[in-house]
mmCIF file of C-alpha atoms and ligand atoms in Angstrom:
data_model
loop_
_atom_site.group_PDB
_atom_site.id
_atom_site.type_symbol
_atom_site.label_atom_id
_atom_site.label_comp_id
_atom_site.label_asym_id
_atom_site.label_seq_id
_atom_site.Cartn_x
_atom_site.Cartn_y
_atom_site.Cartn_z
ATOM 1 C CA UNK A 1 -18.739 14.585 -0.692
ATOM 2 C CA UNK A 2 -17.817 11.135 -1.995
ATOM 3 C CA UNK A 3 -16.930 8.412 0.454
ATOM 4 C CA UNK A 4 -15.778 4.924 -0.343
ATOM 5 C CA UNK A 5 -18.355 2.204 0.148
ATOM 6 C CA UNK A 6 -17.291 0.057 3.100
ATOM 7 C CA UNK A 7 -16.317 -2.878 0.913
ATOM 8 C CA UNK A 8 -13.814 -0.584 -0.849
ATOM 9 C CA UNK A 9 -12.354 0.861 2.359
ATOM 10 C CA UNK A 10 -10.829 -1.741 4.629
ATOM 11 C CA UNK A 11 -9.420 -0.589 7.966
ATOM 12 C CA UNK A 12 -7.292 -3.190 9.719
ATOM 13 C CA UNK A 13 -8.374 -3.165 13.350
ATOM 14 C CA UNK A 14 -6.272 -6.188 14.340
ATOM 15 C CA UNK A 15 -4.644 -5.579 17.764
ATOM 16 C CA UNK A 16 -1.122 -6.217 16.441
ATOM 17 C CA UNK A 17 -1.681 -3.749 13.612
ATOM 18 C CA UNK A 18 -2.873 -1.080 16.028
ATOM 19 C CA UNK A 19 0.035 -1.785 18.398
ATOM 20 C CA UNK A 20 2.631 -1.459 15.638
ATOM 21 C CA UNK A 21 0.913 1.591 14.179
ATOM 22 C CA UNK A 22 1.183 3.320 17.571
ATOM 23 C CA UNK A 23 4.933 2.644 17.579
ATOM 24 C CA UNK A 24 5.192 3.906 13.995
ATOM 25 C CA UNK A 25 3.482 7.160 14.960
ATOM 26 C CA UNK A 26 5.731 7.724 17.981
ATOM 27 C CA UNK A 27 8.149 10.597 17.294
ATOM 28 C CA UNK A 28 10.766 8.815 19.443
ATOM 29 C CA UNK A 29 10.841 5.721 17.215
ATOM 30 C CA UNK A 30 14.261 5.434 15.550
ATOM 31 C CA UNK A 31 14.745 5.316 11.789
ATOM 32 C CA UNK A 32 15.759 1.662 12.048
ATOM 33 C CA UNK A 33 12.651 0.717 14.023
ATOM 34 C CA UNK A 34 10.414 2.879 11.832
ATOM 35 C CA UNK A 35 11.611 0.983 8.758
ATOM 36 C CA UNK A 36 11.063 -2.361 10.438
ATOM 37 C CA UNK A 37 7.578 -1.435 11.657
ATOM 38 C CA UNK A 38 6.505 -0.170 8.247
ATOM 39 C CA UNK A 39 7.541 -3.507 6.761
ATOM 40 C CA UNK A 40 5.582 -5.423 9.379
ATOM 41 C CA UNK A 41 2.481 -3.299 8.780
ATOM 42 C CA UNK A 42 2.850 -3.662 5.009
ATOM 43 C CA UNK A 43 2.789 -7.435 5.437
ATOM 44 C CA UNK A 44 -0.494 -7.231 7.360
ATOM 45 C CA UNK A 45 -1.992 -4.972 4.677
ATOM 46 C CA UNK A 46 -0.815 -7.305 1.924
ATOM 47 C CA UNK A 47 -2.233 -10.314 3.772
ATOM 48 C CA UNK A 48 -5.652 -8.625 3.898
ATOM 49 C CA UNK A 49 -5.543 -7.315 0.331
ATOM 50 C CA UNK A 50 -4.821 -10.805 -1.033
ATOM 51 C CA UNK A 51 -7.534 -12.519 0.979
ATOM 52 C CA UNK A 52 -9.613 -13.326 -2.113
ATOM 53 C CA UNK A 53 -6.871 -14.867 -4.230
ATOM 54 C CA UNK A 54 -8.156 -18.020 -5.896
ATOM 55 C CA UNK A 55 -6.798 -21.393 -4.845
ATOM 56 C CA UNK A 56 -6.544 -24.641 -6.769
ATOM 57 C CA UNK A 57 -6.391 -28.178 -5.449
ATOM 58 C CA UNK A 58 -3.310 -30.302 -5.950
ATOM 59 C CA UNK A 59 -1.550 -33.209 -4.284
ATOM 60 C CA UNK A 60 1.596 -33.042 -2.175
ATOM 61 C CA UNK A 61 3.628 -35.799 -0.620
ATOM 62 C CA UNK A 62 4.426 -35.197 3.045
ATOM 63 C CA UNK A 63 7.215 -37.283 4.591
ATOM 64 C CA UNK A 64 4.412 -39.707 5.605
ATOM 65 C CA UNK A 65 1.818 -39.812 2.814
ATOM 66 C CA UNK A 66 0.221 -38.032 -0.105
ATOM 67 C CA UNK A 67 -2.476 -35.489 0.708
ATOM 68 C CA UNK A 68 -4.757 -32.922 -0.878
ATOM 69 C CA UNK A 69 -3.392 -29.390 -0.688
ATOM 70 C CA UNK A 70 -4.150 -25.971 -2.143
ATOM 71 C CA UNK A 71 -2.052 -23.368 -3.872
ATOM 72 C CA UNK A 72 -2.649 -19.933 -5.370
ATOM 73 C CA UNK A 73 -3.944 -20.707 -8.832
ATOM 74 C CA UNK A 74 -1.430 -18.972 -11.051
ATOM 75 C CA UNK A 75 -2.947 -15.542 -10.503
ATOM 76 C CA UNK A 76 -0.499 -12.923 -11.632
ATOM 77 C CA UNK A 77 0.286 -10.086 -9.267
ATOM 78 C CA UNK A 78 1.953 -6.731 -9.689
ATOM 79 C CA UNK A 79 3.265 -4.458 -6.972
ATOM 80 C CA UNK A 80 3.791 -0.764 -7.592
ATOM 81 C CA UNK A 81 5.793 1.279 -5.082
ATOM 82 C CA UNK A 82 5.203 5.023 -5.026
ATOM 83 C CA UNK A 83 8.611 6.675 -4.490
ATOM 84 C CA UNK A 84 10.010 7.346 -2.083
ATOM 85 C CA UNK A 85 8.041 6.179 0.910
ATOM 86 C CA UNK A 86 6.378 3.215 -0.827
ATOM 87 C CA UNK A 87 9.843 1.628 -0.852
ATOM 88 C CA UNK A 88 9.406 1.118 2.876
ATOM 89 C CA UNK A 89 6.597 -1.332 2.159
ATOM 90 C CA UNK A 90 8.039 -3.121 -0.862
ATOM 91 C CA UNK A 91 10.391 -5.736 0.605
ATOM 92 C CA UNK A 92 7.799 -7.022 3.046
ATOM 93 C CA UNK A 93 5.221 -7.406 0.278
ATOM 94 C CA UNK A 94 7.738 -9.177 -1.966
ATOM 95 C CA UNK A 95 8.620 -11.522 0.891
ATOM 96 C CA UNK A 96 4.970 -12.639 0.807
ATOM 97 C CA UNK A 97 4.628 -12.600 -3.001
ATOM 98 C CA UNK A 98 8.093 -13.237 -4.429
ATOM 99 C CA UNK A 99 6.763 -13.886 -7.946
ATOM 100 C CA UNK A 100 5.101 -10.464 -8.258
ATOM 101 C CA UNK A 101 6.336 -8.128 -10.962
ATOM 102 C CA UNK A 102 7.386 -4.754 -9.578
ATOM 103 C CA UNK A 103 6.781 -1.251 -10.862
ATOM 104 C CA UNK A 104 7.777 2.180 -9.593
ATOM 105 C CA UNK A 105 6.060 5.525 -9.807
ATOM 106 C CA UNK A 106 8.031 8.597 -8.813
ATOM 107 C CA UNK A 107 5.795 11.370 -7.551
ATOM 108 C CA UNK A 108 6.272 14.050 -4.942
ATOM 109 C CA UNK A 109 4.064 16.841 -3.645
ATOM 110 C CA UNK A 110 4.837 20.427 -4.502
ATOM 111 C CA UNK A 111 5.148 21.826 -0.970
ATOM 112 C CA UNK A 112 3.223 24.992 -1.777
ATOM 113 C CA UNK A 113 0.442 23.801 -4.065
ATOM 114 C CA UNK A 114 0.298 20.226 -2.646
ATOM 115 C CA UNK A 115 -0.162 19.085 -6.243
ATOM 116 C CA UNK A 116 1.573 15.837 -7.251
ATOM 117 C CA UNK A 117 4.597 16.137 -9.534
ATOM 118 C CA UNK A 118 5.396 12.980 -11.516
ATOM 119 C CA UNK A 119 9.083 12.370 -12.285
ATOM 120 C CA UNK A 120 9.407 8.640 -12.976
ATOM 121 C CA UNK A 121 7.278 5.741 -14.146
ATOM 122 C CA UNK A 122 8.376 2.185 -14.853
ATOM 123 C CA UNK A 123 5.571 -0.351 -14.799
ATOM 124 C CA UNK A 124 5.282 -3.990 -15.861
ATOM 125 C CA UNK A 125 4.071 -4.152 -19.467
ATOM 126 C CA UNK A 126 1.402 -6.765 -18.716
ATOM 127 C CA UNK A 127 -0.359 -4.894 -15.908
ATOM 128 C CA UNK A 128 -3.757 -5.669 -17.475
ATOM 129 C CA UNK A 129 -3.288 -9.347 -16.621
ATOM 130 C CA UNK A 130 -2.303 -8.717 -13.023
ATOM 131 C CA UNK A 131 -3.936 -7.914 -9.717
ATOM 132 C CA UNK A 132 -2.075 -4.753 -8.764
ATOM 133 C CA UNK A 133 -1.119 -3.595 -5.262
ATOM 134 C CA UNK A 134 -0.092 0.062 -5.135
ATOM 135 C CA UNK A 135 2.039 0.911 -2.086
ATOM 136 C CA UNK A 136 1.965 4.459 -0.710
ATOM 137 C CA UNK A 137 2.050 4.771 3.084
ATOM 138 C CA UNK A 138 0.424 8.208 3.337
ATOM 139 C CA UNK A 139 -2.947 9.084 1.806
ATOM 140 C CA UNK A 140 -3.108 12.801 2.629
ATOM 141 C CA UNK A 141 -4.742 14.981 -0.044
ATOM 142 C CA UNK A 142 -4.764 11.831 -2.191
ATOM 143 C CA UNK A 143 -3.100 13.621 -5.099
ATOM 144 C CA UNK A 144 -0.020 11.363 -5.201
ATOM 145 C CA UNK A 145 -1.904 8.087 -4.858
ATOM 146 C CA UNK A 146 -4.535 9.150 -7.347
ATOM 147 C CA UNK A 147 -1.823 10.026 -9.881
ATOM 148 C CA UNK A 148 -0.098 6.665 -9.303
ATOM 149 C CA UNK A 149 -3.388 4.801 -9.707
ATOM 150 C CA UNK A 150 -4.058 6.667 -12.959
ATOM 151 C CA UNK A 151 -0.619 5.718 -14.310
ATOM 152 C CA UNK A 152 -1.382 2.072 -13.519
ATOM 153 C CA UNK A 153 -4.706 2.353 -15.338
ATOM 154 C CA UNK A 154 -3.046 4.066 -18.295
ATOM 155 C CA UNK A 155 -0.816 0.984 -18.532
ATOM 156 C CA UNK A 156 -3.864 -1.317 -18.543
ATOM 157 C CA UNK A 157 -4.323 -2.008 -14.822
ATOM 158 C CA UNK A 158 -7.925 -2.889 -13.999
ATOM 159 C CA UNK A 159 -7.914 -4.717 -10.661
ATOM 160 C CA UNK A 160 -6.040 -2.381 -8.353
ATOM 161 C CA UNK A 161 -5.796 -2.004 -4.586
ATOM 162 C CA UNK A 162 -4.101 0.792 -2.668
ATOM 163 C CA UNK A 163 -2.246 -0.108 0.533
ATOM 164 C CA UNK A 164 -1.418 2.674 2.988
ATOM 165 C CA UNK A 165 -0.493 3.075 6.633
ATOM 166 C CA UNK A 166 -2.620 6.137 7.389
ATOM 167 C CA UNK A 167 -5.444 7.731 5.406
ATOM 168 C CA UNK A 168 -6.954 11.186 5.866
ATOM 169 C CA UNK A 169 -10.625 11.771 5.025
ATOM 170 C CA UNK A 170 -9.622 14.119 2.186
ATOM 171 C CA UNK A 171 -7.459 11.440 0.585
ATOM 172 C CA UNK A 172 -10.134 8.792 0.924
ATOM 173 C CA UNK A 173 -12.620 11.116 -0.740
ATOM 174 C CA UNK A 174 -10.178 11.934 -3.535
ATOM 175 C CA UNK A 175 -9.576 8.265 -4.336
ATOM 176 C CA UNK A 176 -13.296 7.505 -4.091
ATOM 177 C CA UNK A 177 -13.995 10.272 -6.595
ATOM 178 C CA UNK A 178 -11.148 9.580 -9.036
ATOM 179 C CA UNK A 179 -10.979 5.796 -8.703
ATOM 180 C CA UNK A 180 -14.217 4.370 -7.284
ATOM 181 C CA UNK A 181 -13.191 0.901 -8.476
ATOM 182 C CA UNK A 182 -10.056 0.821 -6.297
ATOM 183 C CA UNK A 183 -10.088 -0.827 -2.863
ATOM 184 C CA UNK A 184 -8.164 1.016 -0.137
ATOM 185 C CA UNK A 185 -6.520 -0.929 2.700
ATOM 186 C CA UNK A 186 -5.299 1.146 5.628
ATOM 187 C CA UNK A 187 -4.240 0.723 9.243
ATOM 188 C CA UNK A 188 -6.030 3.946 10.275
ATOM 189 C CA UNK A 189 -8.298 6.760 9.206
ATOM 190 C CA UNK A 190 -6.932 9.908 10.803
ATOM 191 C CA UNK A 191 -8.718 13.115 11.733
ATOM 192 C CA UNK A 192 -7.680 15.756 9.204
ATOM 193 C CA UNK A 193 -4.911 17.551 7.351
ATOM 194 C CA UNK A 194 -3.104 20.515 8.835
ATOM 195 C CA UNK A 195 -2.672 23.748 6.873
ATOM 196 C CA UNK A 196 0.433 22.417 5.090
ATOM 197 C CA UNK A 197 -1.185 19.142 4.101
ATOM 198 C CA UNK A 198 0.208 16.847 6.795
ATOM 199 C CA UNK A 199 -2.019 14.196 8.304
ATOM 200 C CA UNK A 200 -3.111 14.746 11.932
ATOM 201 C CA UNK A 201 -2.283 12.958 14.119
ATOM 202 C CA UNK A 202 -0.396 11.094 11.385
ATOM 203 C CA UNK A 203 3.201 10.009 11.726
ATOM 204 C CA UNK A 204 5.053 12.928 10.167
ATOM 205 C CA UNK A 205 6.896 12.766 6.868
ATOM 206 C CA UNK A 206 7.037 9.083 5.999
ATOM 207 C CA UNK A 207 9.906 9.399 3.506
ATOM 208 C CA UNK A 208 12.056 11.439 5.869
ATOM 209 C CA UNK A 209 11.420 9.080 8.779
ATOM 210 C CA UNK A 210 12.198 6.024 6.632
ATOM 211 C CA UNK A 211 15.407 7.342 5.179
ATOM 212 C CA UNK A 212 16.607 9.667 7.940
ATOM 213 C CA UNK A 213 16.401 12.792 5.808
ATOM 214 C CA UNK A 214 14.871 16.166 6.665
HETATM 215 C C1 PRP B 301 4.444 11.656 0.578
HETATM 216 C C2 PRP B 301 3.859 10.267 0.706
HETATM 217 C C3 PRP B 301 2.804 10.242 -0.367
HETATM 218 C C4 PRP B 301 2.360 11.688 -0.413
HETATM 219 C C5 PRP B 301 1.021 11.837 0.204
HETATM 220 O O1 PRP B 301 5.358 11.736 -0.463
HETATM 221 O O2 PRP B 301 4.844 9.272 0.559
HETATM 222 O O3 PRP B 301 3.271 9.794 -1.619
HETATM 223 O O4 PRP B 301 3.314 12.450 0.330
HETATM 224 O O5 PRP B 301 0.532 13.135 0.068
HETATM 225 P P1 PRP B 301 -0.734 13.471 -0.813
HETATM 226 O O6 PRP B 301 -1.762 12.411 -0.539
HETATM 227 O O7 PRP B 301 -1.165 14.823 -0.345
HETATM 228 O O8 PRP B 301 -0.310 13.478 -2.254
HETATM 229 P P2 PRP B 301 6.305 13.031 -0.622
HETATM 230 O O9 PRP B 301 5.676 14.042 -1.516
HETATM 231 O O10 PRP B 301 6.711 13.498 0.728
HETATM 232 O O11 PRP B 301 7.533 12.448 -1.412
HETATM 233 P P3 PRP B 301 8.669 11.449 -0.884
HETATM 234 O O12 PRP B 301 7.988 10.164 -0.483
HETATM 235 O O13 PRP B 301 9.539 11.289 -2.071
HETATM 236 O O14 PRP B 301 9.358 12.102 0.266
HETATM 237 N N1 URA B 302 3.174 12.923 3.330
HETATM 238 C C1 URA B 302 3.729 12.438 4.469
HETATM 239 O O1 URA B 302 4.791 11.789 4.443
HETATM 240 N N2 URA B 302 3.068 12.663 5.625
HETATM 241 C C2 URA B 302 1.917 13.344 5.691
HETATM 242 O O2 URA B 302 1.366 13.504 6.789
HETATM 243 C C3 URA B 302 1.379 13.848 4.495
HETATM 244 C C4 URA B 302 2.016 13.604 3.328
#
């Protein structure tokens, strides 16, 4: 059984992350609050996943004097939302990185086989030059995320991170096996999958809870 080395599996144990994750899990949380919480958690995940961005020195003039300052050194970033539920993370990530180029991968799970079915792919053409953040809140069997990561690689992506709310051991193992070079950032590692592939304890169907569908 493959497991991700610890430097490729980053679990955010910050108290605010755990507090908001608990609210996200709660079946009584409204659609409106669920959407808001997923955005807040996505921002925390993005913050952690961009921790190693390079900085360069430059000078700025404050209202009082000139001073040394630092800025992100022109590193190009790409963000790829896995439809549908990755949309719930996208705005918050773009608020932090407004210059990122955005791609979309449409993939859903066949409810019986649990195999990913790809139906859409639109990715930035220069993915090879970018650090790529793939957004998919649920890492269950890992089939959907693994397929999205492969599509990014097929388009040249080489430095890729996966950001999710909740990861199941099976999904972590799948990504470790298929994409050992990819770092996974998550707010939680949950216990297991149930017999229809839902994460336990999980938070239910992320897409349905985000968009009020059933
Ligand atoms: C959900 C979720 C992930 C996938 C995870 O998508 O958003 O993409 O399931 O499951 P897996 O790890 O077993 O592949 P879903 O198939 O429900 O599609 P939707 O987001 O369009 O509703
Ligand atoms: N997709 C979801 O939205 N939730 C799960 O628990 C598993 C897959």
